[in-house]
CSV table of C-alpha atoms in Angstrom, one decimal:
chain,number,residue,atom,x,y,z
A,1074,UNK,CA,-16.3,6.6,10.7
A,1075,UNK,CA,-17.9,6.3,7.6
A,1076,UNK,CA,-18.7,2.2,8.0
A,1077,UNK,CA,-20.8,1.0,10.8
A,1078,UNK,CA,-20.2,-2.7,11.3
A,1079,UNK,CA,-22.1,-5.3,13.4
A,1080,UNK,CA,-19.6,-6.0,16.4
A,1081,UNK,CA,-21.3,-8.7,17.9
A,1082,UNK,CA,-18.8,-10.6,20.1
A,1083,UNK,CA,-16.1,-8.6,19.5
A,1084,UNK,CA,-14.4,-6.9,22.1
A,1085,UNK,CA,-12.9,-3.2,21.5
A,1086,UNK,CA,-9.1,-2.6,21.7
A,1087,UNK,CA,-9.3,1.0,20.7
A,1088,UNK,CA,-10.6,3.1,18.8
A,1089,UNK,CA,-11.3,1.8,15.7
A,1090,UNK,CA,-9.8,-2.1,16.2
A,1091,UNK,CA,-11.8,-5.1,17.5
A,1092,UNK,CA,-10.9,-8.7,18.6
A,1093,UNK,CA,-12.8,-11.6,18.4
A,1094,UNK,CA,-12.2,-14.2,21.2
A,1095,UNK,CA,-10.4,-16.2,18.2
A,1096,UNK,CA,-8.1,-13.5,17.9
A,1097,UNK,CA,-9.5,-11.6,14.9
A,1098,UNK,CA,-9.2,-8.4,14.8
A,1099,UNK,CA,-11.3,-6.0,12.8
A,1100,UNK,CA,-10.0,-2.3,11.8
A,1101,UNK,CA,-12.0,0.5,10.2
A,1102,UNK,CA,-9.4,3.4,8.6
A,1103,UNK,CA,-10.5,6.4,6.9
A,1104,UNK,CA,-7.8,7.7,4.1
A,1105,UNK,CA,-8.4,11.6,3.3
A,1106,UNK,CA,-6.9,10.8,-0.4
A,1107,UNK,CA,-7.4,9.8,-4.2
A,1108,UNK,CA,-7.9,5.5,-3.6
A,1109,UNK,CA,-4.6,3.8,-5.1
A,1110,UNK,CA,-6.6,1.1,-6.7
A,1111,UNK,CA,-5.3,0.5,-10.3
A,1112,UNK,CA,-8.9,0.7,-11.8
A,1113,UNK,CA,-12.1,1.7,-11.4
A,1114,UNK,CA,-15.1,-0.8,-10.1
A,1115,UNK,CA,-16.9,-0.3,-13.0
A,1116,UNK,CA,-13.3,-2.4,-14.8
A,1117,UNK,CA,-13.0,-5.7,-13.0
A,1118,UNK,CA,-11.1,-7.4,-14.9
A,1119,UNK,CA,-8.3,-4.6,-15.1
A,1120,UNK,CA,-8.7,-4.3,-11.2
A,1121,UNK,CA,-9.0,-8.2,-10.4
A,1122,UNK,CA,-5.8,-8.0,-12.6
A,1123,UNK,CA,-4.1,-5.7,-11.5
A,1124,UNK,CA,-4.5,-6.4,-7.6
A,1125,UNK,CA,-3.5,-10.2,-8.2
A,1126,UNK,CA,-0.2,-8.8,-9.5
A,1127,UNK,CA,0.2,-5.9,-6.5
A,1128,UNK,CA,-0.9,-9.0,-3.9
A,1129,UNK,CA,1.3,-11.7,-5.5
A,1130,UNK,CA,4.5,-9.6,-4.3
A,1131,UNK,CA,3.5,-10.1,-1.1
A,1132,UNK,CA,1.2,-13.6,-0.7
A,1133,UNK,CA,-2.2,-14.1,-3.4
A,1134,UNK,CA,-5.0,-12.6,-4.0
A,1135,UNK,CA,-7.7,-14.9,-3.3
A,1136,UNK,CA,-10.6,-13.1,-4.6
A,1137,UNK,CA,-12.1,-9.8,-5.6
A,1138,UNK,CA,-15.5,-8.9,-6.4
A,1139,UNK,CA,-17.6,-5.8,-6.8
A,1140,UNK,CA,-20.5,-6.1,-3.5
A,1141,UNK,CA,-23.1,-3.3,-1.9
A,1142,UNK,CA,-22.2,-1.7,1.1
A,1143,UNK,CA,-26.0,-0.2,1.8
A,1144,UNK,CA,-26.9,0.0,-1.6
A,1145,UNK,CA,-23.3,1.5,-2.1
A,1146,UNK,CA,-20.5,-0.6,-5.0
A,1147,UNK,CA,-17.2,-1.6,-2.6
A,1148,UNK,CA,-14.3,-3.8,-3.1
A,1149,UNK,CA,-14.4,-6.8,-1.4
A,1150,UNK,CA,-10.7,-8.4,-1.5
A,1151,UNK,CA,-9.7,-11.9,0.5
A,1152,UNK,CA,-5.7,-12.2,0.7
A,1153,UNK,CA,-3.3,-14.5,2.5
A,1154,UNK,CA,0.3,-14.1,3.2
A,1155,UNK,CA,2.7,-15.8,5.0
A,1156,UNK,CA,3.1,-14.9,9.0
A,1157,UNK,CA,6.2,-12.8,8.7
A,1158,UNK,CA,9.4,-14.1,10.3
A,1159,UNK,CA,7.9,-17.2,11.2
A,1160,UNK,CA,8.6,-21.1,9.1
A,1161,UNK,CA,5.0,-21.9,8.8
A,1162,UNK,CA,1.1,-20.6,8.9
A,1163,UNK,CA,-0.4,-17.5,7.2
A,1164,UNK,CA,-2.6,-14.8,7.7
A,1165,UNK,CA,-6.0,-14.3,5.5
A,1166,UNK,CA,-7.5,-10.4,5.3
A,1167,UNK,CA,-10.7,-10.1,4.0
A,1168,UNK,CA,-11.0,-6.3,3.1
A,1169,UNK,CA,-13.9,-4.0,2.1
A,1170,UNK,CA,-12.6,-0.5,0.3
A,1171,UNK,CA,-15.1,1.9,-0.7
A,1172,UNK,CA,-13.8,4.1,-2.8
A,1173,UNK,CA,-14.9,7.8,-3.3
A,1174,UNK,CA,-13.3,10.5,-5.5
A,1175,UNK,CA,-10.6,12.1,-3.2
A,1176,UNK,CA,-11.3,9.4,-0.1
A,1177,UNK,CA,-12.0,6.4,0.5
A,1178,UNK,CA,-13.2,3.9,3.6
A,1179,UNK,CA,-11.8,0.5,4.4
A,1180,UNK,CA,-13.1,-1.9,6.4
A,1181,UNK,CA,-11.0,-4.6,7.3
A,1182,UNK,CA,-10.8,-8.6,9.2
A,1183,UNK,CA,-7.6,-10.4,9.6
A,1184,UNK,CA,-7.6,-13.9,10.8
A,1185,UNK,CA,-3.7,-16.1,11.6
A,1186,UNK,CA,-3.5,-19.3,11.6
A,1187,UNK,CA,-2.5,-20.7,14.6
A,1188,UNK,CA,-1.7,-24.1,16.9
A,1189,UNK,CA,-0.7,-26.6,13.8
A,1190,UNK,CA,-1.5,-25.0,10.9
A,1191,UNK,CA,-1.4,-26.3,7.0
A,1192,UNK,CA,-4.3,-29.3,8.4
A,1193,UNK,CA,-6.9,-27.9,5.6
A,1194,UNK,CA,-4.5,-27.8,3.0
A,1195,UNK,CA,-2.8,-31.0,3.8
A,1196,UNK,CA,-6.3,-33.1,3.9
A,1197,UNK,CA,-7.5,-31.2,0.7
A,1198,UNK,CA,-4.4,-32.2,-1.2
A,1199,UNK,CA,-4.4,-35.5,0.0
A,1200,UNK,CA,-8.1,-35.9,-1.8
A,1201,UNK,CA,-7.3,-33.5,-4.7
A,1202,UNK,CA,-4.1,-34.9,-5.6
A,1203,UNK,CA,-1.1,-33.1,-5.9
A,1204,UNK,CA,-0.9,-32.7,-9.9
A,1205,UNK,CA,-4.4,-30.5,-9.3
A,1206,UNK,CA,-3.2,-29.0,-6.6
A,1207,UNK,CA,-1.8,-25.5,-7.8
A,1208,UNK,CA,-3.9,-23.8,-10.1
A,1209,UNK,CA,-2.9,-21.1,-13.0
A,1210,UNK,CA,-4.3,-17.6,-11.1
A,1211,UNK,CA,-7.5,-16.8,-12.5
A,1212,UNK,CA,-7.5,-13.1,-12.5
A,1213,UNK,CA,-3.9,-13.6,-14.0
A,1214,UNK,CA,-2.7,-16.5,-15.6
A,1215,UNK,CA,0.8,-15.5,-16.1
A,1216,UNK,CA,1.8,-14.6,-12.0
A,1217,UNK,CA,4.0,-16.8,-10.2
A,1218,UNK,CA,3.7,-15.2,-7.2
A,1219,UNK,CA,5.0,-14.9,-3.3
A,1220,UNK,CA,2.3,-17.7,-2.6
A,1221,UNK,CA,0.3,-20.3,-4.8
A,1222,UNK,CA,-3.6,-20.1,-6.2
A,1223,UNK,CA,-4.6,-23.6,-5.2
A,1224,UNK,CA,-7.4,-25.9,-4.9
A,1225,UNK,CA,-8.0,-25.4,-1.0
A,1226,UNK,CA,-8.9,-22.4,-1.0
A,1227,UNK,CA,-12.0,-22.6,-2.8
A,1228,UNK,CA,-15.2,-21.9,-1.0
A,1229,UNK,CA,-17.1,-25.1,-1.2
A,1230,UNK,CA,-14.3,-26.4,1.2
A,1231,UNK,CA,-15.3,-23.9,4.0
A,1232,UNK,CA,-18.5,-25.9,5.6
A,1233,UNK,CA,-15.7,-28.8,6.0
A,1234,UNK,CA,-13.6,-26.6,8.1
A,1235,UNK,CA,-15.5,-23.8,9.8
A,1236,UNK,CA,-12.9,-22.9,12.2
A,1237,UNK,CA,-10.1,-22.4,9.3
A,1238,UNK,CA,-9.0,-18.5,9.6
A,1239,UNK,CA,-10.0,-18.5,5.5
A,1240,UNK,CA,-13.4,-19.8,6.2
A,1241,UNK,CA,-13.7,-17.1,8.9
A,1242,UNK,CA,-13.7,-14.2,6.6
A,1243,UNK,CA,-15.5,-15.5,4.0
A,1244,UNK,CA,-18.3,-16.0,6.4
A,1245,UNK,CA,-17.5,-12.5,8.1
A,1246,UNK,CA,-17.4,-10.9,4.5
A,1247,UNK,CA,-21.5,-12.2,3.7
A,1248,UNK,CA,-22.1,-11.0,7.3
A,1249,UNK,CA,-21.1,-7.7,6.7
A,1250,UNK,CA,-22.5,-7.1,3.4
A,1251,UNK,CA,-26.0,-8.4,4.8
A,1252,UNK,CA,-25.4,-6.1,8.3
A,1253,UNK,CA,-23.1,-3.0,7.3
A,1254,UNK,CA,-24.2,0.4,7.0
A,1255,UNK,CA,-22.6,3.5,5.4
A,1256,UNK,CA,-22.9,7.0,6.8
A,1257,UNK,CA,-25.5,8.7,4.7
A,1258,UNK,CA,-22.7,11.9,3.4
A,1259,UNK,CA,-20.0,9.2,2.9
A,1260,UNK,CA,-22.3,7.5,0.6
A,1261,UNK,CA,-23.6,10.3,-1.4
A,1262,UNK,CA,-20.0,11.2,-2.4
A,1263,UNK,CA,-18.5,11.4,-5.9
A,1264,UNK,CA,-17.8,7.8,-6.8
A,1265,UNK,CA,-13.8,7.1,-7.4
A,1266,UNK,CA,-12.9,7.0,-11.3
A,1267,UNK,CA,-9.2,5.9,-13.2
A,1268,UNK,CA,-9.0,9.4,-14.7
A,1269,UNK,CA,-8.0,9.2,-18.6
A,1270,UNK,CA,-4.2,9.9,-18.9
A,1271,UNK,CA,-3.1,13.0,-20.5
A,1272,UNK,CA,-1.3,12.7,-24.3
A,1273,UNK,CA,2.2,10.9,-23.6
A,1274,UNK,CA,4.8,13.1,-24.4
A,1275,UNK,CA,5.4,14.0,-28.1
A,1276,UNK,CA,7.8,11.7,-30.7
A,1277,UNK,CA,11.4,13.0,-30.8
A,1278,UNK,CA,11.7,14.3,-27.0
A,1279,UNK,CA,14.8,13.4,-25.1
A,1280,UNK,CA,13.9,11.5,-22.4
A,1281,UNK,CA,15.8,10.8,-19.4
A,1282,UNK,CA,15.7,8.8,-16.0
A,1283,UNK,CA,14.9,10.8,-12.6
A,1284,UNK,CA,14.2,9.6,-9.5
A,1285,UNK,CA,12.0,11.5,-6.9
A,1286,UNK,CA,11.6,12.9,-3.8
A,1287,UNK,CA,9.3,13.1,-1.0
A,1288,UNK,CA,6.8,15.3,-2.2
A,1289,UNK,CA,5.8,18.4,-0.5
A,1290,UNK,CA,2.9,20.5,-1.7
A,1291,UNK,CA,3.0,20.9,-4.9
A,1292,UNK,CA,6.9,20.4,-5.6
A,1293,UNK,CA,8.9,17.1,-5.9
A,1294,UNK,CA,12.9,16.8,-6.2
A,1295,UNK,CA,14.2,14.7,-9.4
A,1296,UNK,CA,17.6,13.2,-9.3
A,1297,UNK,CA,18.7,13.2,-12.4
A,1298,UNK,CA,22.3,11.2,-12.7
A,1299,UNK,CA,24.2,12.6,-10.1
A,1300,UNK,CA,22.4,16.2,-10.1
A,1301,UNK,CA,19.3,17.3,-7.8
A,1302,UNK,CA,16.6,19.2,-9.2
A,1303,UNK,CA,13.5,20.8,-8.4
A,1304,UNK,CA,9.7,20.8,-10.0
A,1305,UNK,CA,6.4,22.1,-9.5
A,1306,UNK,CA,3.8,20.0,-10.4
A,1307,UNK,CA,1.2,21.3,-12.5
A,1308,UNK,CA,-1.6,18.0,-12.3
A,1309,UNK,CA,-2.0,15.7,-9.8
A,1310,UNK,CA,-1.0,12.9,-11.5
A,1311,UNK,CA,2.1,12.3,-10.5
A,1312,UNK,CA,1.4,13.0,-6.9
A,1313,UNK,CA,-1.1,10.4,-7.0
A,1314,UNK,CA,0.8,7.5,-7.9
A,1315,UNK,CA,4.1,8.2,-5.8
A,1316,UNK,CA,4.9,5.9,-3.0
A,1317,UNK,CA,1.7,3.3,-3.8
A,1318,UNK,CA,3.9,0.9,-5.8
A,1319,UNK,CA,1.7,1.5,-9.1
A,1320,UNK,CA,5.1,3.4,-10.7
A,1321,UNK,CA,8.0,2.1,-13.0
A,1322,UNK,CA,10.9,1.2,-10.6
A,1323,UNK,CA,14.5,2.1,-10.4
A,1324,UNK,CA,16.6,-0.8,-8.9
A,1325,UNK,CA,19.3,0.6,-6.0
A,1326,UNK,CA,20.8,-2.6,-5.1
A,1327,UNK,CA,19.2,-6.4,-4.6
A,1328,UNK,CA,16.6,-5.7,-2.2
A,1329,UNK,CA,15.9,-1.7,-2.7
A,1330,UNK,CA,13.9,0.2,-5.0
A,1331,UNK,CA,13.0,3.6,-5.9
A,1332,UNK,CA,9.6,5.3,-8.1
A,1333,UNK,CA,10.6,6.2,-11.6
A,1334,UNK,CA,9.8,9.0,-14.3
A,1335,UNK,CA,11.0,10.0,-17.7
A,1336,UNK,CA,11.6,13.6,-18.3
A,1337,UNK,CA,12.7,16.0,-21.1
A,1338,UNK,CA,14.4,18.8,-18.7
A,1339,UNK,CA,14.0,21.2,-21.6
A,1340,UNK,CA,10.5,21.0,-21.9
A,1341,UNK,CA,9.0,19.5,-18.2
A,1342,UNK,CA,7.0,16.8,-20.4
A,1343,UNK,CA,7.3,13.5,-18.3
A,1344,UNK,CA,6.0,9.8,-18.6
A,1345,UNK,CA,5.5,8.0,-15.6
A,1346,UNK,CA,5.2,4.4,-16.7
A,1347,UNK,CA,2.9,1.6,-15.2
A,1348,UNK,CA,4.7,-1.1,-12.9
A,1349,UNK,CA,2.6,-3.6,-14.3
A,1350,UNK,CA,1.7,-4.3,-17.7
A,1351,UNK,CA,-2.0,-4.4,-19.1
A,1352,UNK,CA,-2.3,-7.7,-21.5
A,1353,UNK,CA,1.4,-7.7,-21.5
A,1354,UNK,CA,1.5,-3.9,-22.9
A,1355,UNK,CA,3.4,-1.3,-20.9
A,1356,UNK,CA,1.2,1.7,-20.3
A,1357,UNK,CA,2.3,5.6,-18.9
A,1358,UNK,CA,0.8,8.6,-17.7
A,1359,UNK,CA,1.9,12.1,-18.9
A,1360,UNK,CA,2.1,14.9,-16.7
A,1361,UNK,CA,4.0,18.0,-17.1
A,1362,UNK,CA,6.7,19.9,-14.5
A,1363,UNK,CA,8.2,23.6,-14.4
A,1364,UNK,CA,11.5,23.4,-13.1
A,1365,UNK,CA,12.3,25.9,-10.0
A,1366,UNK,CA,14.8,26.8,-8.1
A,1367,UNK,CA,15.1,25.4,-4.0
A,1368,UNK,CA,15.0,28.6,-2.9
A,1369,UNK,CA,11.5,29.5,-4.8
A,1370,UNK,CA,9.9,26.3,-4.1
A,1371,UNK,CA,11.5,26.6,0.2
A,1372,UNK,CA,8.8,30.1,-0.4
A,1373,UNK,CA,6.1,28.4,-0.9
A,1374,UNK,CA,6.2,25.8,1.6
A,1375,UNK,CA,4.4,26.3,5.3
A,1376,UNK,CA,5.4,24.6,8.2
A,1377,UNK,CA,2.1,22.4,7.5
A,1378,UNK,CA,3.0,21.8,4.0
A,1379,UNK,CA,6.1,20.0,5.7
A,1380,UNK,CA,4.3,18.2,8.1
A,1381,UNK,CA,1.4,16.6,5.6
A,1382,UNK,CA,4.5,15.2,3.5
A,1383,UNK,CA,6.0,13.5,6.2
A,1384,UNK,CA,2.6,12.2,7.8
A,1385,UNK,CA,1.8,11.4,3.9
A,1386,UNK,CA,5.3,9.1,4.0
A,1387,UNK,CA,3.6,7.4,7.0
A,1388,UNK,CA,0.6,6.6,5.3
A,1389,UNK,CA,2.6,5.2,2.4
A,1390,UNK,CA,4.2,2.8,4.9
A,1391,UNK,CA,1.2,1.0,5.6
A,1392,UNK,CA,0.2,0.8,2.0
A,1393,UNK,CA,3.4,-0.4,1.4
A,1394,UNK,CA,3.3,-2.9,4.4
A,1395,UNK,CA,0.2,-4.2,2.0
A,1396,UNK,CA,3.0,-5.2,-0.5
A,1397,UNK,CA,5.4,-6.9,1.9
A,1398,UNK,CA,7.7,-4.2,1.5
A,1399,UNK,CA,8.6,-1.3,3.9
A,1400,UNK,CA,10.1,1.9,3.3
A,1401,UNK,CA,13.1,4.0,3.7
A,1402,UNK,CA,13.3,7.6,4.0
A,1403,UNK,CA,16.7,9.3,3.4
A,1404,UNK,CA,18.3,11.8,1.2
A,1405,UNK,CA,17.8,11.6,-2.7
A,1406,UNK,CA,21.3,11.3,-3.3
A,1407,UNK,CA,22.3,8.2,-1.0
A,1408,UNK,CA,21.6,5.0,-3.4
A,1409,UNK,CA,23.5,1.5,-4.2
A,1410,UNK,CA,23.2,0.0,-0.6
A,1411,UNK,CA,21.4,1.5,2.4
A,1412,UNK,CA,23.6,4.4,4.4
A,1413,UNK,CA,23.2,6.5,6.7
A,1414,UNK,CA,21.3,8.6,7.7
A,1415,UNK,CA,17.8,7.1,7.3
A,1416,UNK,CA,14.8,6.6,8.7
A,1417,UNK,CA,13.3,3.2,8.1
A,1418,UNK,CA,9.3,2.9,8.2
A,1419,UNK,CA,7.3,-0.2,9.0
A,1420,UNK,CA,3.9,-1.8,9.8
A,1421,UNK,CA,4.7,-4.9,10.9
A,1422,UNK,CA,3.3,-7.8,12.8
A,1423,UNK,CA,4.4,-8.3,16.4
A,1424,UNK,CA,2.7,-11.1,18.5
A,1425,UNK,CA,0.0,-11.1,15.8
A,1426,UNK,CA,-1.2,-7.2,16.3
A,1427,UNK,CA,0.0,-4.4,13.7
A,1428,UNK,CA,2.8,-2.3,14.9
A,1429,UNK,CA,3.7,1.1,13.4
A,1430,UNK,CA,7.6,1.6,13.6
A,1431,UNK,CA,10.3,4.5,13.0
A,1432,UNK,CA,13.5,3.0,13.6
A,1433,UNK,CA,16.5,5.8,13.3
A,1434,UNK,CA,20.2,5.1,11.9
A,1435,UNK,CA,21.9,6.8,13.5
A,1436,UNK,CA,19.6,7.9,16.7
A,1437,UNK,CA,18.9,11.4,17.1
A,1438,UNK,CA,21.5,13.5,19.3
A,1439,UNK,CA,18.8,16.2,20.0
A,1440,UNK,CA,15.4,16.9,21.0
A,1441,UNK,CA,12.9,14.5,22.2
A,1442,UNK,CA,14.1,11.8,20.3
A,1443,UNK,CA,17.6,11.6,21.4
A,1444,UNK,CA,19.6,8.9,22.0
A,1445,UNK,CA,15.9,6.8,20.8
A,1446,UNK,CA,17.2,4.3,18.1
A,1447,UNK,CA,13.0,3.6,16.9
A,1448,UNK,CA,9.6,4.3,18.3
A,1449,UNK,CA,6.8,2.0,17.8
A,1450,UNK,CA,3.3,2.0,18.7
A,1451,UNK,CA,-0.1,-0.1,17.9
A,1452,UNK,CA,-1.1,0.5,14.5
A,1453,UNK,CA,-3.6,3.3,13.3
A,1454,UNK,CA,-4.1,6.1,11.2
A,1455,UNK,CA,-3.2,8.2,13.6
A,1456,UNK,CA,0.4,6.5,14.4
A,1457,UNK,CA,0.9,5.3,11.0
A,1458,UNK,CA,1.0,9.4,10.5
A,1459,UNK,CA,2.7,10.1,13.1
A,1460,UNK,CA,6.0,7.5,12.6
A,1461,UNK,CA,5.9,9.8,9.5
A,1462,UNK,CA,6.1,13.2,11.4
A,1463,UNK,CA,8.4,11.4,14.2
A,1464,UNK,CA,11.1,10.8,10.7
A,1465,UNK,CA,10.5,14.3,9.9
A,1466,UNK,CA,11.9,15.4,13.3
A,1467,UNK,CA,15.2,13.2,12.0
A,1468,UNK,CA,15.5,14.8,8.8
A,1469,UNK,CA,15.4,18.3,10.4
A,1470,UNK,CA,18.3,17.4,12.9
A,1471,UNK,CA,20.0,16.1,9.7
A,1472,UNK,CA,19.7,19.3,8.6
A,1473,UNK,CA,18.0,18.1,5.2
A,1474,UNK,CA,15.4,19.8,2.9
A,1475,UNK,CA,12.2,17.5,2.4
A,1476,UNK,CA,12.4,18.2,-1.3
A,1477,UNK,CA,15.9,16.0,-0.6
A,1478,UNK,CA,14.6,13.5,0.8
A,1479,UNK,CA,13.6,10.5,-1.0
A,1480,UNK,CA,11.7,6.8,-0.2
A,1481,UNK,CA,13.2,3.9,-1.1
A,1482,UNK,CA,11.2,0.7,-0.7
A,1483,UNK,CA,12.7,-2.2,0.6
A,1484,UNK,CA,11.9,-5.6,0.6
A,1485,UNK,CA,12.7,-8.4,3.1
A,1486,UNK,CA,15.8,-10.4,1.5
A,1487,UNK,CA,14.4,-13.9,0.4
């Protein structure tokens, strides 16, 4: 792996997860892709921004700062959310992401509360007062988000209560940028840049709504009303935003969502707007498609062109599990409330470890999977992919193209 990490009294689960005896647990994961950060290092306030917007769906963003990594810039991120499906307690991550042009590395702590939890909080408050308690976010004034920026979680607390899961990681965080070590190749790497959007597309262009697929290779399906179409993508720009949250959404029903474009079908010019405003303005991307045929993109495809998509929507669950959200893969044309068939993808918590799950509705009649209504395994890279390629083996019993396929994210009810 590209991070080397001192792992001093922690004990290794597997390959690349340790646990400390107070149940932290340390991952490293390697992602062979563009970074889905929504700026560059060099832009912190965009990024700081940006990320307290993406983690406020999902808990707060604590803090963000621009460290070295052996002499090497990384994101250093501290987040809490709530324990999922539990009343009370939370769980704080303190991440390190070094992002390179097409990769990055990610180093990562996680610490839960546990016994009686809220005691920091609740003697903090008592002394702050509860008027000064919650605190406008810093890095965005305006969010009102899953969780509250507050008073307690400031850093000069931490000596008070050493053995709070939030003190943890901070003092893991200044132990690893004083210890860690980056392999020498990793390091030496082109350094991960926002890339300048292309023109938008030009005044009096008829624009219209389409939703996309699963994208495979270079192709993507749009639905387009009630009509299925197919594009080849000509820059990576759309490709690199689909399925990370960072795109204008299309609401399905309460809960469910799906990634948005405009497109003029005459011309292939498309705008895919920003989820999030910048300074309350809403920006886009341009990008443009050549529309094809099924047939002439089904060609081009290999069965490893196939594969990567579906192992690419497994990935896209765990970045999504960053959100709070999970995702659903089924065909394009199924939307309003969930139907069958579809494949839901998760990394979840289960008895505070990670847990990558395919869960199937209906449960495949054939092959290995038959009669199986999910699979689940620990979470890494490597079975975060694969729940991917086990949904792919689904969607080929449905009988289903890939390029009609689409993911739908949905998030928990309340």
């Amino acid at each position: 792996m590209p991070i080397s990490f001192d792992t001093t009294g922690f004990r290794q689960l597997g390959q690349h997860i340790w646990q400390h005896p107070s149940g932290d647990q340390a991952e490293l994961a390697y992602y062979n892709l563009v970074p889905d950060l929504p700026a560059g290092l060099d832009d912190l306030p965009k990024l700081r921004h940006d990320l307290a917007l993406i983690h406020g769906e999902s808990g707060c963003l604590i803090e963000a700062h621009v460290v070295q990594l052996a002499g090497v810039p990384a994101l250093l991120r501290i987040v809490k959310m709530p324990l999922p499906n539990q009343p009370n307690g939370q769980v704080f991550l303190c991440s390190f992401t070094v992002p390179k042009a097409n990769c990055s590395a990610v180093l990562q702590l996680g610490a839960v509360e546990r016994g009686t939890t809220g005691l920091r909080e609740a003697m903090l408050m008592a002394e702050i007062g509860f008027d000064q308690w919650v605190r406008p976010h810093p890095y965005a004034p305006e969010l009102q988000g899953v969780l509250p920026f507050h008073a307690g979680d400031d850093p000069r607390h931490d000596s008070r209560f050493p053995d709070h899961p939030l003190s943890r990681v901070r003092a893991w965080a200044h132990h690893v940028v004083r210890t860690a070590r980056l392999d020498p190749q990793f390091g030496s790497l082109p350094p991960f840049q926002v890339q300048a959007p292309p023109p938008p597309v030009a005044p009096g262009q008829t624009l219209v709504t389409a939703l996309p697929s699963l994208p495979v290779k270079d192709f993507v399906g749009l639905q387009i009303g009630e009509q299925t179409t197919y594009w080849r993508m000509t820059d990576p720009k759309l490709k690199e935003m689909l399925g990370r949250g960072l795109m204008g959404r299309s609401p399905l029903a309460e809960t469910r969502f799906r990634d948005m474009l405009m497109i003029d079908v005459e011309s292939g010019e498309a705008m895919i707007p920003d989820r999030f405003t910048t300074n309350g303005n809403m920006t886009a991307h341009g990008t443009h498609l050549v529309q094809v045929t099924l047939p002439e993109a089904d060609a081009q495809l290999s069965d490893d062109d196939v594969n990567e998509a579906f192992a690419w929507a497994g990935r896209m669950a765990a970045v999504a599990a960053e959100r709070g959200e999970h995702l659903s893969l089924e065909p394009i044309e199924s939307q309003a409330e969930q139907a069958n068939p579809h494949v839901l993808l998760a990394v979840q918590q289960h008895e505070g470890q990670p847990v990558a799950v395919a869960q199937f509705s209906p449960p495949p009649t054939e092959g290995p999977l038959a009669g199986s209504p999910s699979r689940s395994a620990p979470a890494t890279p490597e079975s975060v992919e694969g729940i991917g390629l086990i949904a792919g083996m689904a969607v080929n019993e449905w009988r289903s193209h890939p390029l009609r396929m689409a993911i739908t994210y949905k998030r928990p009810a309340g």
